[in-house]
Amino acid sequence: MTMMVAVDDAQKLSFKRPIADGDTVIVYERHDCMRAVTVSPGSELQNRFGVFKHSDWVGKPFGSKVFSSKGGFVFLLAPTPQLWTLVLSHRTQILYLPDISFVVSYLEIVPGCVVLESGTGSGSLSTSLARAVAPSGHLFTFDFHEQRASSARADFQRNGLTSLITVTVRDIQGEGFPKEHEGSVDAVFLDLPQPWLAIPSASRCLKPDAVLCSFSPCIEQVQRTCETLRSSFTDIRTFEVLVRSYEIKEHCFAKSVSEEDGSPVGPPPQKRKQSTLPANKSEKTESNFSVMAKPCNTARGHTGYLTFARLTVLSN
Amino acid sequence: MEEEKLTGSEETSAAKANGLSEVNRGVAWDGCSVLLDINDGDRLVFSRLSPSASIKIGNKKCSLRPLVGCPFGSLFTVETGPSGPHLSRSAPSSTGNCVEEISKDEGQSVNEIRDNRSLIDNNTAQSLSSEDIEAMRSEGATGDEIVKALIANSSTFEKKTVFSQEKYKLKKQKKYAPKVLLRRPSMRSICETYFKKHPQRTGFMRVDTLSMLLSMANVGPYSDALVLDKLGGLVVGSVAERVGGTGYICSTYFGTVPYQIDIVRMFNLSSDVCARILQAPFSDLSPLQNAPSECAMSDPSDVRPGSPETAQPDPSNELLQDGDSLLDSRDNGDDTLTGQKPVKPGRKAPPEIVKSWKDNGFTSLIIAAPEMDVESLIMDLLPLLAYSAPFAIYHQYLQPLATCMHKLQASKMAIGMQISEPWLREYQVLPWRTHPHMQMNAFGGYILSGIRISNSNTGGVIEDKAA
């Protein structure tokens, strides 16, 4: 019983809920090296740290450190939509945390909502949308590519999300959303090459004052989308969301090894002259130890523009 | 592979199961909390639709009763009637769209190009005086008619560019025909409003940052979320909105007086959801059951006379109207949704729930306390998280988070840590005028996020917390 999104109390993360056969765990080797593994009896995981038996994992709590035959270790984490975004297989370009979190908030999605999404892509946003509408709402997601829709369905099944997500193969640009959704939808998300083609249908599906979001990498797409939105929508706003990450470094003379990735955090050369090694690492005093922070050198420069709009409420 | 399809009636009952009936979610009801947007964001006011609620626009005071029963997103104008000025529902404004239509026709036509080289700003262009305007008003002229008259009596209007004419028209409309938009308060609108008008009250929490906190902490159904909220309840309310009527939100505090979380009341959370918002002092949650950690003692501003239930609302909160009962802790009348006595959010956590939190661990931790010492806070609160549970800490300063991250790495209490600085830029998208907004907010705070792990080297055991 996997628990990416808990749909009942027994599924929630807890000290008392151990890893069981059939669970999906996120194997954390390093902050930039993780993968999803389904626990099954008799199976093993092999990586640079050695061979890990799945049977060793069963019965332990999520968040445990587990060891390989040769003494290396990894951490077993409970799956979450964030972690899934980082480990899923990319069949298409995906959305990441900054865009995903902003979209969920700005679409004003709360449990119980009915949401439409097109295209499904690799299911990165879909998984977070499922969490946002759970346990009583639903996500209807559409993709015109049959194989990708199939892969997404398989992922959602593996992650226990089938009660929350319905995947349909459909060309939304060409055909619009199915008539059955008209007037009943709380939010629409579009990630399409020509989203303006889907806007008339979206406007029929949305309840008044409900929010639509269109994600487009190119400004020309955004301009055309906004032009089309103006007839039935109001409060049209376009944003860019990015994140800058920081790295930290210990500023001291004693060599200390950060366990996570095995790389030593070394001393800056100029300090060596004044230093005296402390007898015990844990006795570092304030005067010879500090932590510095600086922005990372690389960053994601652009993903896409997010355009939000509310379906105008008519006064009749 | 089955494809589930919900029928229309199932969707309705699904929404109802959440404690929010579909009707109420879209339509303002008697006693609900609303956000009034006057003149496209020029003025933002939170209010509650109680019988005596009113709003002052210009020099006219209008009752808010006409708003009850109207859908959120409805537009109102001030009309003068036999009983005085009142709000009346109006058609959605199409002025915003006119600019684009005009410019499409204009295109690149050379003959039509105008500029402002001969326009002199010396206050002599308008021939109507303020007395003339008042006379028009007392004769029953509508706001739009006054604006038309102003345009007709302006000697420079025809010489302006089309865009400039639109700007002029919009400016006059705002003054003489103000529009009031009825908006439903939600995490997004509450956060943005405070950020725009009184950011210091919500610790300069920007909406993208708050969104990231919620995602990073994996806030969702059946979450047992531990929240340290010193932003007036903005975070507690947002977490509760996201969790819905399942799970629990534990708003914890150090010392003996709970932190004020009045902003929660603006969210229109149903009784079911409010019942899930509990408060518990850290001393109750801590497994040590000793006095709270010294380093994380509450700061002096927390000390208030009296118990939390009778804590006085912040009188300087201009976002709320005079005489508004929004912060009135004595809720009168029944909850119109369920007909029951409304449950106040933030009641004291009962012992059996506290025990279950200790036994199971919290599934999320969010800390939003810009003035407090994060390092000691995280040392106190992280052990309350279940293993593999994520945490997200909001702070305005980088250095304390760097020190925190380092300490957590060294003590092997957490992995997957990251310090993020969210960046948000808004664009104006109009034909021939697409560019980022001229004004931009430069800083939305920092977030330290990570995942708690079991630092036991024996490979972790299921802990028996029942002791």
Short mmCIF file of C-alpha atoms in Angstrom, two decimals, chain A residues 4-9 12-19 28 31 59-67 75-83 97-98 100-102 104-114 128 130-132 134-138 140 150 153-154 157 162-169 180-181 183-186 207-209 211 219 222-224 226-227 230-231 233 235-250 256 258-260 284 289-294 305 307-308 310 312-316, chain B residues 1-6 10-11 13-15 17-18 20 22 25-26 71-75 89-92 96-97 100 104 182-184 186-189 192 207-208 210-224 240-247 355-363 383-390 398-399 401-403 405-406 409 412 414-434 446 451-466:
data_model
loop_
_atom_site.label_atom_id
_atom_site.label_comp_id
_atom_site.label_asym_id
_atom_site.label_seq_id
_atom_site.Cartn_x
_atom_site.Cartn_y
_atom_site.Cartn_z
CA MET A 4 2.47 9.15 -2.02
CA VAL A 5 -0.79 10.89 -1.20
CA ALA A 6 -2.59 9.58 1.84
CA VAL A 7 -6.24 8.89 1.16
CA ASP A 8 -6.91 7.58 4.62
CA ASP A 9 -5.41 7.86 8.05
CA LYS A 12 0.01 8.64 6.54
CA LEU A 13 3.66 8.75 7.40
CA SER A 14 4.27 7.67 10.98
CA PHE A 15 6.90 6.23 13.28
CA LYS A 16 4.60 3.26 13.48
CA ARG A 17 4.12 2.63 9.80
CA PRO A 18 6.98 0.43 8.65
CA ILE A 19 8.18 -0.24 5.13
CA TYR A 28 18.49 8.52 -1.36
CA HIS A 31 21.17 15.00 -2.62
CA GLY A 59 9.82 -3.61 8.89
CA LYS A 60 12.00 -0.55 9.22
CA PRO A 61 10.51 2.95 9.41
CA PHE A 62 10.76 5.27 6.45
CA GLY A 63 13.68 7.59 6.96
CA SER A 64 15.95 4.75 8.04
CA LYS A 65 19.56 4.36 7.10
CA VAL A 66 20.21 0.95 5.57
CA PHE A 67 23.46 -0.77 4.83
CA PHE A 75 18.46 6.34 3.18
CA LEU A 76 14.97 5.06 2.45
CA LEU A 77 12.48 7.89 2.16
CA ALA A 78 8.73 7.93 1.91
CA PRO A 79 7.55 9.03 -1.53
CA THR A 80 6.11 12.53 -1.83
CA PRO A 81 5.09 14.53 -4.89
CA GLN A 82 8.29 16.61 -4.52
CA LEU A 83 10.56 13.60 -4.45
CA LEU A 97 8.84 22.69 -7.46
CA PRO A 98 8.80 26.50 -7.83
CA ILE A 100 4.31 23.56 -9.29
CA SER A 101 3.88 25.16 -5.87
CA PHE A 102 2.92 28.54 -7.34
CA VAL A 104 -1.32 24.98 -6.97
CA SER A 105 -1.64 28.09 -4.80
CA TYR A 106 -2.65 30.50 -7.50
CA LEU A 107 -5.27 28.13 -8.90
CA GLU A 108 -6.72 28.18 -5.37
CA ILE A 109 -6.97 24.40 -5.29
CA VAL A 110 -8.22 22.92 -2.05
CA PRO A 111 -9.39 19.40 -1.14
CA GLY A 112 -12.55 18.51 -3.01
CA CYS A 113 -11.79 20.53 -6.13
CA VAL A 114 -12.24 19.19 -9.65
CA SER A 128 1.08 17.46 -6.93
CA ALA A 130 -3.62 14.99 -6.90
CA ARG A 131 -2.31 15.84 -3.45
CA ALA A 132 -4.02 19.21 -3.56
CA ALA A 134 -7.29 14.71 -2.20
CA PRO A 135 -9.08 12.91 -0.71
CA SER A 136 -12.44 13.90 -2.16
CA GLY A 137 -11.59 15.84 -5.33
CA HIS A 138 -10.39 14.68 -8.72
CA PHE A 140 -8.90 14.82 -15.08
CA SER A 150 -0.17 5.14 -20.88
CA ARG A 153 -1.33 5.99 -16.03
CA ALA A 154 1.15 3.32 -15.05
CA GLN A 157 -1.21 3.29 -10.55
CA THR A 162 -5.88 6.04 -9.44
CA SER A 163 -8.73 7.15 -7.20
CA LEU A 164 -7.60 10.74 -7.68
CA ILE A 165 -6.46 10.93 -11.30
CA THR A 166 -8.14 9.97 -14.57
CA VAL A 167 -5.95 10.00 -17.68
CA THR A 168 -7.60 10.33 -21.07
CA VAL A 169 -6.07 10.40 -24.54
CA GLU A 180 -19.36 16.36 -19.46
CA HIS A 181 -17.05 18.77 -17.58
CA GLY A 183 -19.79 24.16 -15.69
CA SER A 184 -18.31 21.85 -13.07
CA VAL A 185 -14.62 22.59 -12.89
CA ASP A 186 -12.76 24.52 -10.18
CA LYS A 207 -17.29 27.74 -12.79
CA PRO A 208 -17.58 31.54 -12.63
CA ASP A 209 -14.65 33.22 -10.87
CA VAL A 211 -9.03 30.20 -12.19
CA ILE A 219 6.40 35.28 -24.79
CA VAL A 222 1.73 34.34 -23.78
CA GLN A 223 0.67 37.36 -25.81
CA ARG A 224 -1.65 35.35 -27.98
CA CYS A 226 -3.77 36.85 -23.10
CA GLU A 227 -5.43 38.29 -26.17
CA ARG A 230 -9.68 38.95 -22.58
CA SER A 231 -13.12 38.19 -23.92
CA PHE A 233 -11.68 36.28 -18.36
CA ASP A 235 -7.75 39.51 -13.47
CA ILE A 236 -5.24 38.29 -16.07
CA ARG A 237 -1.76 38.11 -14.61
CA THR A 238 1.50 36.72 -15.94
CA PHE A 239 4.45 35.71 -13.80
CA GLU A 240 7.85 34.14 -13.85
CA VAL A 241 8.86 32.05 -10.86
CA LEU A 242 12.42 30.98 -10.19
CA VAL A 243 14.54 29.94 -7.28
CA ARG A 244 18.07 30.75 -6.32
CA SER A 245 19.86 28.13 -4.22
CA TYR A 246 22.62 28.70 -1.76
CA GLU A 247 25.53 26.51 -0.74
CA ILE A 248 27.28 26.60 2.58
CA LYS A 249 30.83 26.07 3.59
CA GLU A 250 32.47 25.67 6.89
CA SER A 256 35.63 17.86 8.59
CA SER A 258 30.33 15.99 5.33
CA GLU A 259 28.81 12.54 5.40
CA GLU A 260 26.29 13.03 2.67
CA LYS A 284 34.93 23.74 18.21
CA PHE A 289 34.51 28.17 13.39
CA SER A 290 31.84 29.76 11.25
CA VAL A 291 29.60 28.92 8.33
CA MET A 292 29.56 30.91 5.14
CA ALA A 293 26.84 30.96 2.54
CA LYS A 294 26.90 31.93 -1.08
CA TYR A 305 5.66 32.09 -18.11
CA THR A 307 -0.52 33.23 -16.94
CA PHE A 308 -3.48 33.13 -14.60
CA ARG A 310 -10.42 34.25 -13.56
CA THR A 312 -15.59 36.64 -15.46
CA VAL A 313 -18.76 36.57 -13.39
CA LEU A 314 -21.70 37.85 -15.41
CA SER A 315 -24.36 39.89 -13.70
CA ASN A 316 -27.70 38.47 -14.72
CA MET B 1 -6.68 -0.30 -16.12
CA GLU B 2 -9.84 1.30 -14.95
CA GLU B 3 -10.66 4.88 -15.61
CA GLU B 4 -12.84 6.24 -12.90
CA LYS B 5 -15.37 8.80 -13.87
CA LEU B 6 -17.20 10.82 -11.30
CA GLU B 10 -20.68 12.37 -7.01
CA GLU B 11 -18.65 15.50 -7.55
CA SER B 13 -21.07 15.07 -2.67
CA ALA B 14 -17.30 14.94 -2.91
CA ALA B 15 -17.16 18.68 -2.39
CA ALA B 17 -17.73 15.84 2.17
CA ASN B 18 -15.03 18.40 2.60
CA LEU B 20 -17.73 23.08 1.87
CA GLU B 22 -20.49 23.92 -3.71
CA ARG B 25 -17.82 28.14 -2.03
CA GLY B 26 -18.90 30.33 -4.93
CA PRO B 71 -21.19 35.20 -6.43
CA PHE B 72 -17.59 35.93 -5.60
CA GLY B 73 -16.17 37.87 -8.50
CA SER B 74 -19.22 40.13 -8.73
CA LEU B 75 -18.68 43.76 -9.48
CA ARG B 89 -24.34 45.01 -8.98
CA SER B 90 -23.01 46.04 -12.33
CA ALA B 91 -21.87 44.41 -15.52
CA PRO B 92 -18.21 43.45 -15.70
CA GLY B 96 -9.75 46.91 -19.82
CA ASN B 97 -10.41 45.29 -23.16
CA GLU B 100 -6.36 46.27 -27.10
CA LYS B 104 -5.46 46.51 -33.27
CA LEU B 182 -16.19 41.08 -4.24
CA ARG B 183 -13.36 38.61 -3.78
CA ARG B 184 -13.21 35.38 -1.88
CA SER B 186 -7.96 32.52 0.06
CA MET B 187 -4.32 31.89 0.85
CA ARG B 188 -3.35 33.70 -2.33
CA SER B 189 -5.46 36.81 -1.87
CA GLU B 192 -0.89 39.14 -1.42
CA VAL B 207 2.89 34.44 -2.02
CA ASP B 208 5.43 32.36 -3.97
CA LEU B 210 4.38 30.67 1.12
CA SER B 211 3.41 28.38 -1.75
CA MET B 212 6.83 26.77 -1.67
CA LEU B 213 6.65 26.24 2.09
CA LEU B 214 3.40 24.35 1.68
CA SER B 215 4.76 22.13 -1.09
CA MET B 216 8.13 21.54 0.49
CA ALA B 217 6.51 20.49 3.74
CA ASN B 218 4.25 18.10 1.80
CA VAL B 219 1.11 19.58 3.27
CA GLY B 220 -1.79 17.46 2.15
CA PRO B 221 -4.64 15.25 3.30
CA TYR B 222 -4.20 13.46 6.61
CA SER B 223 -1.17 15.59 7.40
CA ASP B 224 -0.32 16.07 11.04
CA ALA B 240 -5.43 24.28 7.15
CA GLU B 241 -6.89 25.31 3.80
CA ARG B 242 -4.61 22.83 2.06
CA VAL B 243 -5.16 19.95 4.47
CA GLY B 244 -8.94 20.30 4.35
CA GLY B 245 -10.99 18.56 6.99
CA THR B 246 -8.63 15.67 7.61
CA GLY B 247 -5.47 15.48 9.68
CA LYS B 355 -0.39 11.55 22.61
CA SER B 356 -1.10 10.42 19.05
CA TRP B 357 1.25 13.12 17.78
CA LYS B 358 3.94 11.83 20.09
CA ASP B 359 3.31 8.23 19.05
CA ASN B 360 3.18 8.84 15.31
CA GLY B 361 5.28 11.93 14.87
CA PHE B 362 4.22 14.93 12.83
CA THR B 363 4.22 14.54 9.05
CA PRO B 383 12.63 15.60 17.00
CA LEU B 384 8.83 15.84 16.98
CA LEU B 385 8.75 14.98 13.26
CA ALA B 386 8.32 11.43 12.05
CA TYR B 387 11.32 10.06 10.20
CA SER B 388 11.28 10.90 6.51
CA ALA B 389 8.99 13.85 7.20
CA PRO B 390 9.93 17.09 5.45
CA LEU B 398 20.52 33.98 5.34
CA GLN B 399 23.16 33.48 7.99
CA LEU B 401 19.72 29.36 8.06
CA ALA B 402 23.26 28.58 6.95
CA THR B 403 24.28 27.88 10.52
CA MET B 405 21.82 23.73 7.90
CA HIS B 406 25.37 23.10 8.93
CA GLN B 409 24.26 18.15 8.64
CA LYS B 412 22.99 13.90 10.95
CA ALA B 414 18.39 15.68 8.29
CA ILE B 415 19.24 15.12 4.65
CA GLY B 416 18.27 16.62 1.33
CA MET B 417 18.71 20.09 2.70
CA GLN B 418 18.54 23.18 0.58
CA ILE B 419 18.50 26.91 1.14
CA SER B 420 16.30 28.55 -1.46
CA GLU B 421 15.56 32.13 -2.29
CA PRO B 422 12.33 32.39 -4.30
CA TRP B 423 12.21 34.92 -7.14
CA LEU B 424 9.01 36.30 -8.60
CA ARG B 425 8.48 38.71 -11.46
CA GLU B 426 5.19 39.89 -12.90
CA TYR B 427 4.66 40.92 -16.51
CA GLN B 428 2.37 43.37 -18.24
CA VAL B 429 1.18 41.65 -21.39
CA LEU B 430 -0.48 44.04 -23.83
CA PRO B 431 -0.09 44.45 -27.58
CA TRP B 432 3.05 46.49 -28.25
CA ARG B 433 3.44 47.02 -24.52
CA THR B 434 4.64 43.71 -23.13
CA TYR B 446 14.78 32.47 2.35
CA ILE B 451 13.91 15.78 5.44
CA ARG B 452 14.28 14.38 8.91
CA ILE B 453 15.98 11.02 9.10
CA SER B 454 16.71 8.42 11.66
CA ASN B 455 20.27 8.89 12.72
CA SER B 456 20.43 5.51 14.31
CA ASN B 457 23.27 3.48 12.94
CA THR B 458 21.59 0.21 13.71
CA GLY B 459 19.37 0.73 10.71
CA GLY B 460 16.39 2.13 12.58
CA VAL B 461 13.76 0.39 14.60
CA ILE B 462 10.09 1.06 14.92
CA GLU B 463 10.06 3.16 18.03
CA ASP B 464 7.70 2.37 20.80
CA LYS B 465 6.54 5.81 21.82
CA ALA B 466 3.83 4.51 24.03
#
